[in-house]
Every structure is written in C-alpha cells, then in structure tokens.
Coordinates of C-alpha atoms and ligand atoms in Angstrom, one line a residue:
M1 CA 218.9 115.7 107.4
P2 CA 217.2 116.3 104.1
D3 CA 219.2 116.1 100.9
A4 CA 219.0 119.3 98.8
A5 CA 217.7 117.5 95.7
D6 CA 213.9 117.3 95.4
I7 CA 212.5 113.9 94.8
L8 CA 209.0 115.2 94.4
R9 CA 207.7 118.5 93.1
L10 CA 204.1 119.6 92.6
E11 CA 203.6 122.7 90.4
S12 CA 200.2 124.5 90.4
L13 CA 198.6 121.1 91.0
Q14 CA 194.8 121.2 90.5
V15 CA 192.1 118.6 91.0
H16 CA 188.6 119.8 90.1
F17 CA 185.7 117.3 90.0
P18 CA 182.9 118.4 87.7
I19 CA 179.4 118.4 89.1
Q20 CA 176.6 117.3 86.9
A21 CA 174.1 120.1 86.5
G22 CA 170.5 119.2 87.7
L23 CA 167.5 119.5 85.4
F24 CA 166.4 122.8 86.9
A25 CA 169.9 124.3 86.4
R26 CA 170.0 123.1 82.8
V27 CA 166.6 124.6 82.0
L28 CA 167.8 127.9 83.4
G29 CA 171.1 127.6 81.5
R30 CA 173.1 127.8 84.7
P31 CA 176.7 126.4 84.3
A32 CA 177.6 123.1 86.0
G33 CA 179.9 123.7 88.9
A34 CA 183.0 121.9 90.1
V35 CA 184.4 120.6 93.4
R36 CA 187.8 122.4 93.6
A37 CA 189.4 119.8 95.9
V38 CA 192.9 120.9 95.1
D39 CA 193.2 124.4 93.6
G40 CA 196.7 125.1 92.5
I41 CA 199.4 124.1 95.0
D42 CA 203.2 124.2 94.7
L43 CA 205.1 121.8 97.0
N44 CA 208.4 120.1 97.0
V45 CA 209.8 117.2 99.0
G46 CA 213.5 116.6 99.3
R47 CA 215.2 113.2 99.2
G48 CA 215.2 112.0 102.8
E49 CA 212.9 114.8 103.9
I50 CA 209.8 114.5 106.0
V51 CA 207.1 117.0 105.0
A52 CA 203.8 117.1 106.9
L53 CA 200.7 118.2 105.0
V54 CA 198.3 119.5 107.6
G55 CA 194.6 120.4 107.4
E56 CA 191.1 119.7 108.5
S57 CA 189.0 117.1 106.7
G58 CA 187.8 118.7 103.5
S59 CA 191.0 120.6 103.0
G60 CA 192.1 118.4 100.0
K61 CA 195.1 116.7 101.7
T62 CA 194.0 113.2 100.9
T63 CA 193.4 114.1 97.3
V64 CA 197.0 115.4 97.0
G65 CA 198.2 112.1 98.3
R66 CA 196.1 110.2 95.8
V67 CA 197.4 112.2 93.0
I68 CA 201.0 111.6 94.0
T69 CA 200.5 107.9 94.2
K70 CA 198.6 108.0 90.9
L71 CA 195.3 106.9 92.4
A72 CA 193.7 110.1 91.1
Q73 CA 194.4 112.2 88.0
P74 CA 195.0 115.9 88.3
T75 CA 193.0 118.3 86.1
G76 CA 195.8 120.9 85.9
G77 CA 199.4 121.5 86.9
K78 CA 202.3 119.1 87.1
L79 CA 203.5 116.1 89.2
L80 CA 207.3 115.8 88.8
F81 CA 209.3 112.9 90.3
E82 CA 213.0 113.4 90.2
G83 CA 212.4 116.0 87.6
H84 CA 210.4 113.6 85.3
D85 CA 206.9 114.7 84.4
M86 CA 204.6 112.0 85.7
T87 CA 201.4 114.0 85.3
S88 CA 199.9 112.1 82.4
V89 CA 201.7 108.8 82.7
Q90 CA 199.0 106.1 83.0
G91 CA 198.6 102.3 82.6
T92 CA 199.8 99.4 84.6
S93 CA 203.1 98.7 82.8
A94 CA 204.0 102.4 82.3
L95 CA 203.5 103.0 86.0
R96 CA 205.2 99.9 87.3
P97 CA 208.6 101.6 87.9
Y98 CA 206.9 104.5 89.6
R99 CA 204.8 102.3 91.9
R100 CA 207.9 100.6 93.1
R101 CA 209.5 103.9 94.1
V102 CA 206.4 105.6 95.5
Q103 CA 204.1 103.9 98.0
M104 CA 201.1 104.9 100.1
I105 CA 200.1 104.0 103.6
F106 CA 196.4 104.4 104.4
Q107 CA 194.7 105.4 107.6
D108 CA 192.6 102.4 108.3
A109 CA 194.8 99.3 108.5
Y110 CA 191.9 97.0 108.9
Q111 CA 190.3 98.2 105.7
S112 CA 193.5 98.1 103.7
L113 CA 194.3 94.5 104.7
N114 CA 192.6 91.6 103.0
P115 CA 191.1 89.6 105.9
R116 CA 191.5 86.3 104.0
H117 CA 195.2 86.8 103.3
T118 CA 198.0 85.9 105.7
V119 CA 200.5 88.5 106.7
F120 CA 203.1 86.8 104.4
D121 CA 200.8 87.1 101.4
I122 CA 199.8 90.7 102.1
V123 CA 203.5 91.8 102.3
A124 CA 204.5 89.6 99.4
E125 CA 201.7 90.9 97.1
P126 CA 203.5 94.1 95.8
L127 CA 206.7 92.1 95.4
R128 CA 204.9 89.6 93.2
S129 CA 202.8 92.1 91.2
L130 CA 205.8 94.4 90.5
R131 CA 207.9 91.3 89.7
L132 CA 210.7 92.3 92.1
V133 CA 211.8 88.8 93.1
E134 CA 213.1 85.9 91.1
N135 CA 212.3 82.9 93.3
G136 CA 210.6 81.8 96.5
K137 CA 213.8 82.1 98.6
Q138 CA 214.1 85.8 97.7
L139 CA 210.4 86.4 98.4
V140 CA 210.7 85.0 101.9
E141 CA 213.8 87.1 102.6
R142 CA 212.3 90.3 101.4
V143 CA 209.0 89.7 103.3
G144 CA 211.0 89.0 106.5
Q145 CA 213.2 92.1 106.0
A146 CA 210.1 94.3 105.5
L147 CA 208.4 92.9 108.6
A148 CA 211.5 93.4 110.7
S149 CA 212.0 97.0 109.5
A150 CA 208.4 97.7 110.5
G151 CA 209.1 96.3 114.0
L152 CA 207.4 92.9 113.7
N153 CA 210.0 90.6 115.3
P154 CA 210.7 87.8 114.8
P155 CA 209.2 88.1 111.4
G156 CA 208.6 84.4 110.9
D157 CA 206.1 84.4 113.9
F158 CA 203.8 86.7 111.8
F159 CA 204.0 84.9 108.4
S160 CA 200.9 82.7 108.9
R161 CA 198.8 85.1 110.9
F162 CA 195.6 86.7 109.6
P163 CA 194.8 90.4 110.2
H164 CA 192.1 89.6 112.8
E165 CA 194.7 87.9 114.9
L166 CA 196.8 91.1 115.2
S167 CA 196.5 94.2 117.4
G168 CA 195.7 97.6 115.8
G169 CA 199.4 98.6 116.1
Q170 CA 200.6 95.3 114.6
R171 CA 198.1 95.7 111.7
Q172 CA 199.4 99.2 110.9
R173 CA 203.0 97.7 111.0
V174 CA 201.9 95.1 108.4
V175 CA 200.6 97.9 106.2
I176 CA 203.9 99.7 106.6
A177 CA 205.8 96.5 105.8
G178 CA 203.8 96.1 102.6
A179 CA 204.9 99.5 101.5
L180 CA 208.5 99.0 102.6
A181 CA 208.9 95.6 100.9
V182 CA 209.4 97.2 97.5
K183 CA 212.1 99.6 99.0
P184 CA 210.4 102.8 98.0
E185 CA 212.1 106.2 97.9
L186 CA 209.0 108.1 98.8
I187 CA 206.1 107.1 101.1
V188 CA 202.8 109.0 101.3
A189 CA 201.3 108.2 104.7
D190 CA 197.7 109.4 105.0
E191 CA 196.8 109.7 108.7
P192 CA 198.8 106.5 109.5
V193 CA 198.4 106.7 113.3
S194 CA 195.1 108.5 113.8
M195 CA 193.2 105.2 114.6
L196 CA 195.8 104.0 117.1
D197 CA 196.2 104.4 120.8
V198 CA 198.6 107.2 121.9
S199 CA 201.2 104.8 123.2
I200 CA 201.3 102.9 119.9
R201 CA 201.4 106.1 117.8
A202 CA 204.8 107.0 119.2
Q203 CA 206.2 103.6 118.2
I204 CA 204.8 103.8 114.6
L205 CA 206.2 107.3 114.2
Q206 CA 209.6 106.1 115.4
V207 CA 209.5 103.3 112.7
L208 CA 208.9 106.0 110.0
V209 CA 211.6 108.2 111.3
D210 CA 214.1 105.3 111.5
L211 CA 213.3 104.4 107.9
R212 CA 214.1 107.9 106.8
D213 CA 217.4 107.9 108.8
K214 CA 218.5 104.4 107.6
H215 CA 217.4 104.5 104.0
N216 CA 217.2 108.3 103.2
M217 CA 213.5 107.7 102.3
A218 CA 211.3 110.7 101.8
L219 CA 207.9 110.9 103.6
L220 CA 204.8 113.0 102.9
F221 CA 202.9 112.7 106.2
I222 CA 199.3 113.7 105.9
T223 CA 197.5 114.6 109.1
H224 CA 195.0 116.9 110.7
D225 CA 197.1 117.0 113.9
L226 CA 199.6 119.8 114.1
P227 CA 201.5 118.5 117.2
L228 CA 202.0 115.2 115.5
A229 CA 203.3 117.0 112.4
W230 CA 205.7 118.9 114.6
L231 CA 206.9 115.7 116.2
I232 CA 207.8 114.0 113.0
A233 CA 208.3 116.5 110.2
D234 CA 211.2 118.7 109.0
R235 CA 208.8 121.0 107.3
I236 CA 205.0 121.6 107.6
A237 CA 202.7 122.7 104.8
V238 CA 199.2 123.9 105.9
L239 CA 196.3 123.3 103.5
Y240 CA 193.0 125.1 103.6
L241 CA 190.2 124.5 101.1
G242 CA 192.5 123.2 98.4
K243 CA 195.2 125.8 98.8
L244 CA 198.4 126.0 100.8
V245 CA 198.2 128.8 103.2
E246 CA 201.5 128.4 105.1
I247 CA 204.8 126.5 104.6
G248 CA 207.9 126.5 106.7
S249 CA 210.1 124.5 109.1
A250 CA 208.2 122.5 111.7
D251 CA 209.3 124.8 114.5
E252 CA 208.5 128.0 112.6
I253 CA 205.0 126.8 111.7
T254 CA 204.2 125.5 115.1
F255 CA 205.7 128.2 117.3
N256 CA 205.7 131.2 115.1
P257 CA 202.6 130.8 112.8
R258 CA 201.8 133.8 110.5
H259 CA 198.5 132.7 109.1
P260 CA 195.4 133.0 111.3
Y261 CA 194.3 129.5 110.2
T262 CA 197.5 127.9 111.5
V263 CA 197.2 129.9 114.7
A264 CA 193.7 128.5 115.2
L265 CA 194.9 125.0 114.5
R266 CA 197.8 125.5 117.0
N267 CA 195.4 127.0 119.6
A268 CA 193.2 124.0 119.4
T269 CA 196.1 121.8 120.6
P270 CA 197.0 122.9 124.2
Q271 CA 199.8 120.4 124.4
I272 CA 202.1 122.6 122.3
G273 CA 201.1 125.8 124.1
A274 CA 198.7 128.4 122.8
N275 CA 200.3 131.7 123.6
A276 CA 203.1 132.3 121.3
G277 CA 202.7 134.9 118.5
R278 CA 199.1 135.4 117.7
G279 CA 197.8 133.2 120.5
E280 CA 195.1 135.7 121.4
L281 CA 193.0 134.8 118.4
P282 CA 189.7 133.1 119.2
A283 CA 189.3 129.4 118.5
L284 CA 188.3 128.2 115.0
Q285 CA 184.5 128.0 114.5
G286 CA 182.7 125.7 112.1
E287 CA 184.3 123.4 109.4
V288 CA 186.0 123.9 106.1
P289 CA 183.3 125.1 103.7
S290 CA 182.3 123.0 100.7
A291 CA 184.9 123.1 97.9
T292 CA 182.0 123.7 95.5
R293 CA 181.6 127.2 97.0
V294 CA 185.1 128.7 97.4
P295 CA 184.7 132.3 98.6
N296 CA 186.2 135.2 96.5
G297 CA 189.3 136.9 97.9
C298 CA 191.0 135.1 100.7
R299 CA 189.2 131.8 101.0
F300 CA 189.7 131.8 104.8
H301 CA 187.9 135.2 105.3
P302 CA 184.5 133.8 106.3
R303 CA 186.1 132.2 109.4
C304 CA 188.9 134.7 110.0
P305 CA 188.4 137.0 113.0
L306 CA 191.0 139.5 111.4
A307 CA 189.3 139.7 108.0
F308 CA 188.9 143.2 106.5
D309 CA 187.7 144.6 103.2
R310 CA 190.7 143.7 101.1
C311 CA 190.4 140.1 102.2
R312 CA 187.0 139.7 100.6
Q313 CA 188.2 141.1 97.3
E314 CA 191.7 140.0 96.7
E315 CA 193.3 136.6 97.3
P316 CA 196.7 137.0 99.1
P317 CA 199.7 135.4 97.4
I318 CA 201.7 133.0 99.5
E319 CA 204.8 134.8 100.6
V320 CA 206.8 136.2 103.5
G321 CA 210.4 135.1 103.3
P322 CA 212.5 132.4 101.7
K323 CA 212.0 129.9 104.5
H324 CA 208.5 130.8 105.8
L325 CA 205.6 131.4 103.4
A326 CA 202.1 132.5 104.4
A327 CA 199.1 133.5 102.3
C328 CA 197.7 136.4 104.4
W329 CA 197.7 140.2 103.9
L330 CA 198.7 140.6 107.5
A331 CA 201.5 137.9 107.5
N332 CA 204.3 140.5 107.7
Ligands
SF4_401 FE1 192.4 136.6 107.5 FE2 192.6 138.5 105.7 FE3 194.7 137.1 106.4 FE4 192.8 136.0 105.0 S1 194.1 137.6 104.3 S2 193.8 135.1 106.7 S3 191.0 136.9 105.8 S4 193.5 138.5 107.6

C-alpha cells in the first residue's frame, strides 16, 4: 500500500514550446504562438505508490515524464522531489544524486539499447557513470542482482548477449534492469509494454508490481491504455491536451468516471465493460487537437457530446470530492 508521504509533487507544471513566427506573420505583426504541451498540472506520487498517467498521443503525458526525469525543462510551475525544489537544478554533477533516485523506462526497448553493447555493459553503464560501485566484483554483483530482479535468470547467461540475440520481452527486461541497477526510488515508465505481446505484457507488469512491493519503489506509469492502467495502478490521472481532467483511485476512474473524456476512453475498451455510469455516451471521434490551438473554455468541448454554452466560455476547475476530481461542469 502507498505510504502517505509524497515522493514527487508537480505544482502548476507547465511546458510551452515557443513557435518561431513565419515571415508573413512577422510582417503583419502577429505574435508568435506556443505549443502548450503541458499547461498547468498538479500531481503527487506517494512513496511506494503506482500512479498511471493516461491519455491519447498528443495529450502531453510523455513530456510530463521527461520533465520529471530532467530530460526536459519546464517553462512554469514546480517539480518537487521529497519536498526539495528540483525545477531549476541542471548540470551533470548537480543532477547526479537525483538521477540515481529517479529513473526512466522508455517504450521502445530496441531503440533504447545500444546494439553494440552486451547486456552486462548496458546494465553496468548507469552504475559506472553515477559512480555507484567501487570495484569490478561489486559491479558484477549489482548487474546480476538487477537482471535477476527484472526476471532474467540465471543472470550470468545474459551477460555476454547482445540486444539482437534477445526476444522483445527480454529486451524490455534488460531496460528495466538498467533502471533498477541504481536502486531508484521512483521510476517513470513511458508505455513500457505497448510494443510487447499480450502474454509478455502481464509478466513485465508483474515485475514492476513486485518491485514496488519489495522495495517500496514509486512508479509513474504512462500509458494510453485505460485497462492496463487499472490493472497496475493505485490511482489514475487522465490527461487531455496538456491538462489533467480527472484523478482518483483506479477503480473509481475506471468504473465510475465523471469526465466525458474518461467515459469515452473507457467505452473504447470493451474488456472492462462499457455500461457503467455514463456508458451511453457515443465513442470518441477524431484525435486530440494540436496543442498550438487550445480551445477557450473547456478544452474538451469540440469533441464533447454533452457540451453546452458555458463549456465554450469558461474552463471548469478540477474538483468533485477529496478522492475523485474531475474538470467538467457536469461532474457532480
Ligand atoms: Fe463536456 Fe462541458 Fe464537461 Fe467539458 S465541461 S467535459 S465540454 S460537459
């Protein structure tokens, strides 16, 4: 069960990418725009808690993960780790302690593994670069432990293999082992199983849950797949066009969604049943609009079958109750 203390807190986090104005726009004096990839989100993750961040592509969820792992810099708001403000901390040596404690697992294991390096070197690399081992014996021990924790047994059998000699599931386990080797307290996993077969997915999810149970490690699980989020997470946060539109326990969000967008996501996945709550809503049409053209009012209104005048004029705050929040005028 999650510890009450937050390990991570995002406060009004914002990532806007400026757009260079074209010659025509400059001549007409039109202001340059911005891609509002993340547009003011508040989110906390407790120690030992699994939080799923769910949204379609273009919702900004990967950008949130990149900010947390310091691969992208926010343009506003705060990133707090154990209460310490990490927002503007930059530079290799200043970030070294943080990088040991916060690791990221990427979606495409094949892309994130160097094809010329053996499994041993891949998993040993963060231990070497963060200077976490004193000698070769310790290095072998730590690499072996990480591979075993990721379910690659016996670990020694994998030391000298190259990524192309592994199955898709084994490659993703190597990626997980690389993150685990430094014994992080928070892992950000960006679509870690979306490229794997269904049977392998369950095994990888189990590895992540076991890590939380054994080491009280927190996990931010980024996915477009609501049923997957429900399977693994304690809480689910739903992101739409750079804003959180609903947050609550995994059961509440999945079986009692209050926001029409979450209902539409749920309805698109028949395996968790489409007829609880507002199951009568039509399926979601089209894709998330460009983050350069965020609509006024409720940003979901162009796709919302329930939209009415107020939705086009005023943006609803995210609220309902202490344990279930939704940004919709009809949420109550
Ligand atoms: Fe739909 Fe209006 Fe609710 Fe937005 S506020 S989700 S447009 S009903």
